[in-house]
Short mmCIF file of C-alpha atoms and ligand atoms in Angstrom, two decimals:
data_model
loop_
_atom_site.label_atom_id
_atom_site.label_comp_id
_atom_site.label_asym_id
_atom_site.label_seq_id
_atom_site.Cartn_x
_atom_site.Cartn_y
_atom_site.Cartn_z
CA MET A 1 100.43 99.51 74.70
CA PRO A 2 103.44 97.40 75.86
CA ALA A 3 104.84 94.87 73.36
CA GLU A 4 103.38 91.36 73.25
CA THR A 5 106.64 90.02 74.64
CA ALA A 6 106.73 92.51 77.54
CA PRO A 7 106.90 91.17 81.10
CA VAL A 8 103.69 90.80 83.05
CA ALA A 9 102.75 92.06 86.50
CA ILE A 10 99.68 91.16 88.57
CA VAL A 11 98.69 93.76 91.17
CA THR A 12 96.02 92.79 93.69
CA GLY A 13 93.94 95.60 95.11
CA GLY A 14 95.04 97.47 92.01
CA ALA A 15 91.88 99.51 91.50
CA ARG A 16 92.95 102.43 93.68
CA GLY A 17 95.43 103.70 96.27
CA ILE A 18 98.85 102.07 96.58
CA GLY A 19 97.90 99.27 94.17
CA LEU A 20 96.85 101.62 91.39
CA ALA A 21 99.96 103.79 91.85
CA THR A 22 102.07 100.62 91.60
CA ALA A 23 100.27 99.44 88.47
CA LEU A 24 100.76 102.84 86.82
CA ASP A 25 104.47 102.81 87.73
CA LEU A 26 104.98 99.28 86.38
CA SER A 27 103.02 100.11 83.24
CA ARG A 28 105.26 103.13 82.61
CA LYS A 29 108.22 100.74 82.96
CA GLY A 30 106.80 98.66 80.10
CA TYR A 31 105.00 95.89 82.00
CA ARG A 32 101.71 94.43 80.85
CA ILE A 33 99.34 94.65 83.82
CA ALA A 34 96.59 92.51 85.33
CA LEU A 35 94.55 94.20 88.05
CA ALA A 36 92.89 91.92 90.60
CA ASP A 37 90.25 93.68 92.67
CA LEU A 38 86.61 93.56 93.69
CA ASP A 39 84.25 94.05 90.78
CA GLY A 40 83.02 97.62 90.49
CA PRO A 41 83.54 101.11 89.06
CA ASP A 42 86.97 101.57 90.67
CA LEU A 43 88.34 98.53 88.82
CA ALA A 44 86.86 99.61 85.48
CA ALA A 45 88.25 103.14 85.93
CA ALA A 46 91.68 101.80 86.91
CA VAL A 47 91.85 99.60 83.81
CA GLY A 48 91.13 102.72 81.75
CA ARG A 49 93.86 104.69 83.54
CA VAL A 50 96.55 102.01 83.29
CA GLY A 51 95.79 101.73 79.60
CA GLU A 52 95.02 99.57 76.61
CA GLY A 53 95.65 95.88 77.07
CA THR A 54 95.25 95.94 80.86
CA LEU A 55 93.48 92.83 82.11
CA ALA A 56 90.78 93.14 84.79
CA LEU A 57 90.48 90.26 87.23
CA PRO A 58 87.31 90.97 89.21
CA GLY A 59 86.91 88.94 92.38
CA ASP A 60 87.85 88.33 95.99
CA VAL A 61 91.52 87.57 96.75
CA GLY A 62 90.30 85.45 99.65
CA ALA A 63 88.61 82.92 97.33
CA PHE A 64 91.15 80.18 96.59
CA ALA A 65 89.52 78.53 93.55
CA ALA A 66 88.67 81.84 91.89
CA VAL A 67 92.28 83.04 92.27
CA GLN A 68 93.55 79.82 90.65
CA GLU A 69 91.24 80.54 87.69
CA GLN A 70 92.38 84.16 87.49
CA ALA A 71 96.05 83.13 87.36
CA ALA A 72 95.16 80.71 84.55
CA THR A 73 93.42 83.57 82.74
CA VAL A 74 96.57 85.72 83.00
CA LEU A 75 98.71 82.91 81.58
CA ALA A 76 96.23 82.24 78.77
CA ARG A 77 96.12 85.93 77.85
CA PHE A 78 99.78 86.94 78.32
CA GLY A 79 101.72 83.65 78.37
CA ARG A 80 103.88 84.60 81.37
CA ILE A 81 103.82 86.01 84.91
CA ASP A 82 106.91 87.94 86.02
CA VAL A 83 105.70 89.95 88.99
CA LEU A 84 103.06 89.51 91.68
CA VAL A 85 102.26 92.41 94.00
CA ASN A 86 100.09 91.22 96.89
CA ASN A 87 98.55 94.52 97.89
CA ALA A 88 94.80 93.97 98.47
CA GLY A 89 93.81 94.71 102.04
CA ILE A 90 91.02 95.87 104.31
CA SER A 91 91.11 97.67 107.64
CA GLN A 92 89.57 96.25 110.80
CA PRO A 93 88.83 98.83 113.48
CA LYS A 94 87.46 96.44 116.13
CA THR A 95 89.35 95.38 119.24
CA LEU A 96 89.55 91.80 120.53
CA VAL A 97 86.63 92.46 122.86
CA GLU A 98 84.48 93.91 120.07
CA ILE A 99 85.26 91.66 117.12
CA SER A 100 83.16 88.65 116.05
CA GLU A 101 84.60 85.38 114.77
CA ASP A 102 83.31 86.15 111.25
CA GLU A 103 84.94 89.60 111.26
CA TYR A 104 88.23 88.11 112.43
CA ASP A 105 88.08 85.38 109.76
CA ARG A 106 87.30 87.94 107.05
CA THR A 107 90.24 90.16 108.07
CA ILE A 108 92.62 87.20 107.87
CA ALA A 109 91.03 85.91 104.64
CA VAL A 110 91.59 89.13 102.71
CA ASN A 111 94.84 90.41 104.23
CA LEU A 112 96.74 87.15 104.77
CA LYS A 113 95.07 84.26 102.96
CA GLY A 114 94.76 86.47 99.87
CA CYS A 115 98.59 86.55 99.73
CA PHE A 116 98.75 82.76 100.12
CA ASN A 117 96.12 82.29 97.40
CA TRP A 118 98.01 84.42 94.91
CA CYS A 119 101.49 83.06 95.76
CA LYS A 120 100.14 79.52 95.41
CA ALA A 121 98.54 80.41 92.06
CA VAL A 122 101.58 82.05 90.43
CA ALA A 123 104.55 80.19 91.94
CA PRO A 124 104.38 77.16 89.60
CA ALA A 125 104.62 79.37 86.49
CA MET A 126 107.44 81.45 87.99
CA LEU A 127 109.40 78.35 89.04
CA GLU A 128 108.93 76.77 85.63
CA ALA A 129 110.13 79.96 83.95
CA GLY A 130 113.07 80.15 86.36
CA ARG A 131 112.31 83.76 87.31
CA GLY A 132 109.81 85.82 89.23
CA ARG A 133 109.38 88.60 91.75
CA ILE A 134 106.81 88.69 94.54
CA VAL A 135 106.27 91.81 96.63
CA ASN A 136 103.91 91.60 99.60
CA VAL A 137 102.35 94.68 101.16
CA SER A 138 102.37 94.45 104.95
CA SER A 139 102.14 97.45 107.30
CA VAL A 140 104.01 99.38 109.98
CA SER A 141 101.28 97.93 112.22
CA ALA A 142 102.87 94.47 111.89
CA ASN A 143 105.80 95.82 113.90
CA THR A 144 104.13 98.34 116.20
CA GLY A 145 100.87 96.55 117.01
CA GLY A 146 99.13 99.63 115.61
CA ALA A 147 98.94 103.15 116.94
CA ARG A 148 96.15 103.73 119.49
CA SER A 149 94.43 105.98 116.96
CA ALA A 150 94.98 103.59 114.02
CA VAL A 151 92.10 102.56 111.76
CA SER A 152 93.07 98.94 112.30
CA LYS A 153 93.44 96.96 115.47
CA PHE A 154 94.83 93.56 116.43
CA ALA A 155 93.27 91.37 113.70
CA TYR A 156 94.81 93.54 110.97
CA CYS A 157 98.15 93.61 112.86
CA THR A 158 97.99 89.82 113.12
CA ALA A 159 97.43 89.40 109.38
CA LYS A 160 100.12 91.91 108.46
CA ALA A 161 102.65 90.25 110.79
CA GLY A 162 101.74 86.92 109.17
CA ILE A 163 102.71 88.41 105.82
CA LEU A 164 106.23 89.05 107.15
CA GLY A 165 106.63 85.41 108.19
CA MET A 166 105.22 84.25 104.85
CA THR A 167 107.65 86.53 103.00
CA ARG A 168 110.69 85.17 104.84
CA ALA A 169 109.64 81.52 104.43
CA LEU A 170 108.76 81.85 100.74
CA ALA A 171 112.01 83.71 100.05
CA LYS A 172 113.78 80.51 101.09
CA GLU A 173 111.35 78.04 99.52
CA LEU A 174 111.16 79.73 96.12
CA ALA A 175 114.86 80.69 95.82
CA PRO A 176 116.83 81.06 93.69
CA ALA A 177 114.33 81.56 90.87
CA VAL A 178 111.85 83.79 92.66
CA SER A 179 112.61 86.66 95.02
CA VAL A 180 110.05 87.43 97.72
CA ASN A 181 110.16 90.73 99.60
CA ALA A 182 107.74 92.92 101.53
CA VAL A 183 107.09 96.58 102.20
CA CYS A 184 105.63 98.04 105.38
CA PRO A 185 103.90 101.32 104.57
CA GLY A 186 103.36 103.82 107.37
CA SER A 187 100.62 106.47 107.24
CA ILE A 188 99.75 106.79 103.56
CA GLU A 189 96.83 108.94 102.43
CA THR A 190 94.37 106.72 100.55
CA ALA A 191 90.67 105.82 100.76
CA LEU A 192 91.62 103.38 103.54
CA THR A 193 92.95 106.12 105.81
CA SER A 194 91.55 109.43 104.54
CA GLY A 195 88.96 109.82 107.34
CA LEU A 196 91.47 109.13 110.09
CA ILE A 197 94.12 111.35 108.51
CA ALA A 198 91.70 114.24 107.90
CA ALA A 199 90.73 114.18 111.58
CA ASN A 200 94.28 113.84 112.94
CA ARG A 201 96.58 115.30 110.29
CA GLU A 202 98.83 117.34 112.58
CA ALA A 203 99.13 114.65 115.24
CA ILE A 204 100.01 111.95 112.69
CA THR A 205 102.46 114.22 110.86
CA GLY A 206 104.15 114.83 114.20
CA THR A 207 104.98 111.10 114.46
CA ILE A 208 106.81 111.12 111.10
CA PRO A 209 110.45 112.29 111.11
CA LEU A 210 110.29 113.16 107.38
CA GLY A 211 107.50 115.57 108.29
CA ARG A 212 104.73 114.61 105.90
CA ILE A 213 102.12 111.95 105.40
CA GLY A 214 102.99 109.48 102.64
CA THR A 215 101.47 109.21 99.18
CA PRO A 216 100.63 106.03 97.25
CA GLU A 217 103.49 106.92 94.90
CA ASP A 218 105.96 106.90 97.82
CA VAL A 219 105.16 103.21 98.32
CA ALA A 220 104.79 102.35 94.63
CA VAL A 221 108.34 103.43 93.82
CA VAL A 222 109.76 101.01 96.40
CA ILE A 223 107.51 98.15 95.28
CA ALA A 224 108.52 98.79 91.67
CA PHE A 225 112.20 98.77 92.68
CA LEU A 226 111.81 95.38 94.35
CA ALA A 227 109.77 94.07 91.42
CA THR A 228 111.88 95.25 88.51
CA VAL A 229 115.41 96.45 89.15
CA GLU A 230 118.14 94.15 87.78
CA PRO A 231 120.43 92.98 89.17
CA ASN A 232 118.69 92.77 92.53
CA TYR A 233 120.35 90.79 95.31
CA LEU A 234 117.46 91.17 97.77
CA THR A 235 115.15 88.44 98.98
CA GLY A 236 113.29 87.88 102.24
CA GLU A 237 113.75 91.60 102.91
CA ILE A 238 111.24 93.86 104.65
CA ILE A 239 111.42 97.55 103.74
CA ASP A 240 109.66 100.16 105.89
CA VAL A 241 108.20 102.93 103.73
CA ASP A 242 107.04 105.24 106.47
CA GLY A 243 109.11 108.41 106.54
CA GLY A 244 110.85 107.09 109.66
CA GLN A 245 107.60 106.60 111.60
CA TRP A 246 108.92 103.30 112.98
CA ILE A 247 112.69 103.20 113.26
CA ASN A 248 113.84 99.86 114.54
N1 LIG B 301 97.12 103.54 103.48
C1 LIG B 301 97.93 103.23 104.49
O1 LIG B 301 98.24 104.07 105.36
C2 LIG B 301 98.48 101.84 104.61
C3 LIG B 301 99.42 101.60 105.62
C4 LIG B 301 99.96 100.33 105.75
C5 LIG B 301 99.57 99.31 104.90
N2 LIG B 301 98.64 99.57 103.93
C6 LIG B 301 98.28 98.46 103.08
O2 LIG B 301 98.44 98.83 101.73
C7 LIG B 301 97.54 98.08 100.92
C8 LIG B 301 96.78 99.03 100.02
O3 LIG B 301 96.04 99.90 100.85
P1 LIG B 301 95.48 101.31 100.36
O4 LIG B 301 95.79 102.27 101.44
O5 LIG B 301 95.89 101.59 98.96
O6 LIG B 301 93.92 101.01 100.48
P2 LIG B 301 92.68 101.18 99.48
O7 LIG B 301 91.50 100.83 100.30
O8 LIG B 301 92.75 102.48 98.78
O9 LIG B 301 92.96 100.03 98.40
C9 LIG B 301 92.80 98.67 98.70
C10 LIG B 301 92.29 97.96 97.47
O10 LIG B 301 92.11 96.57 97.81
C11 LIG B 301 90.88 96.16 97.27
N3 LIG B 301 90.33 95.03 98.01
C12 LIG B 301 89.81 95.03 99.26
N4 LIG B 301 89.35 93.81 99.57
C13 LIG B 301 89.59 93.03 98.49
C14 LIG B 301 89.34 91.66 98.20
N5 LIG B 301 88.74 90.85 99.10
N6 LIG B 301 89.70 91.17 97.00
C15 LIG B 301 90.29 91.97 96.08
N7 LIG B 301 90.57 93.27 96.29
C16 LIG B 301 90.21 93.79 97.49
C17 LIG B 301 89.99 97.39 97.40
O11 LIG B 301 88.83 97.27 96.57
C18 LIG B 301 90.93 98.50 97.02
O12 LIG B 301 90.93 98.74 95.63
C19 LIG B 301 96.64 97.30 101.90
O13 LIG B 301 97.11 95.98 102.01
C20 LIG B 301 96.82 98.05 103.19
O14 LIG B 301 96.58 97.23 104.31
C21 LIG B 301 98.10 100.80 103.76
#
């Protein structure tokens, strides 16, 4: 178990996929971890995998008041918040013609407002401490508008593009104490994408210059770099982690 003075990282959507890989990476680097995710067996299992002392924060990242309480719980338990990884997300396969207002609102609430809720909840503690790192997980879809075959259509692309604007604005507002950066994963094999990838593996691989579909660990290592490496002169930066799938 990390020392009681060890730095603290909150990972949203940390129960599986990219979030869990990130939490495991940060834990190996000596961080104490809080995992924010929907209540359920995945969260309990992830807490067990990350290890003793890991704090579970069951709940919906889209719920403002609950997130405020969860951030207070982290501070009460650990006394500090060094890193926030805004990773929780859901896909949204419906087009503009198909989607309902509720489905659109839900997609924005989880993917975009969830980032606002958590930034708003942790920024005061980071500013008071004079240090902090925020890493937001966007998507290649923010830049491409989504592949025609993608699991997620315009509402997801809208939310993920919003994260890029939020990242750039907060990098300025929270500087110099807090750095705010984002990653844009490409096709990464997780529960979110496994059905699509299984059905289209060769076609998707053909769109990736590095010649393979990504793993959660491919993204985690870049998030962990942005979250931990000192000195680090990056803020407001967007890093594509996609094997060259989208080269700007
Ligand atoms: N897998 C990919 O190809 C890919 C590509 C680009 C971006 N992303 C983004 O990466 C992030 C992680 O995706 P993943 O592929 O690991 O997916 P995943 O579905 O395996 O993991 C997402 C996690 O977020 C949690 N979550 C969902 N809604 C939540 C809510 N309202 N409150 C709290 N937690 C919630 C889920 O329970 C799950 O544990 C997402 O933001 C996703 O949009 C993934």
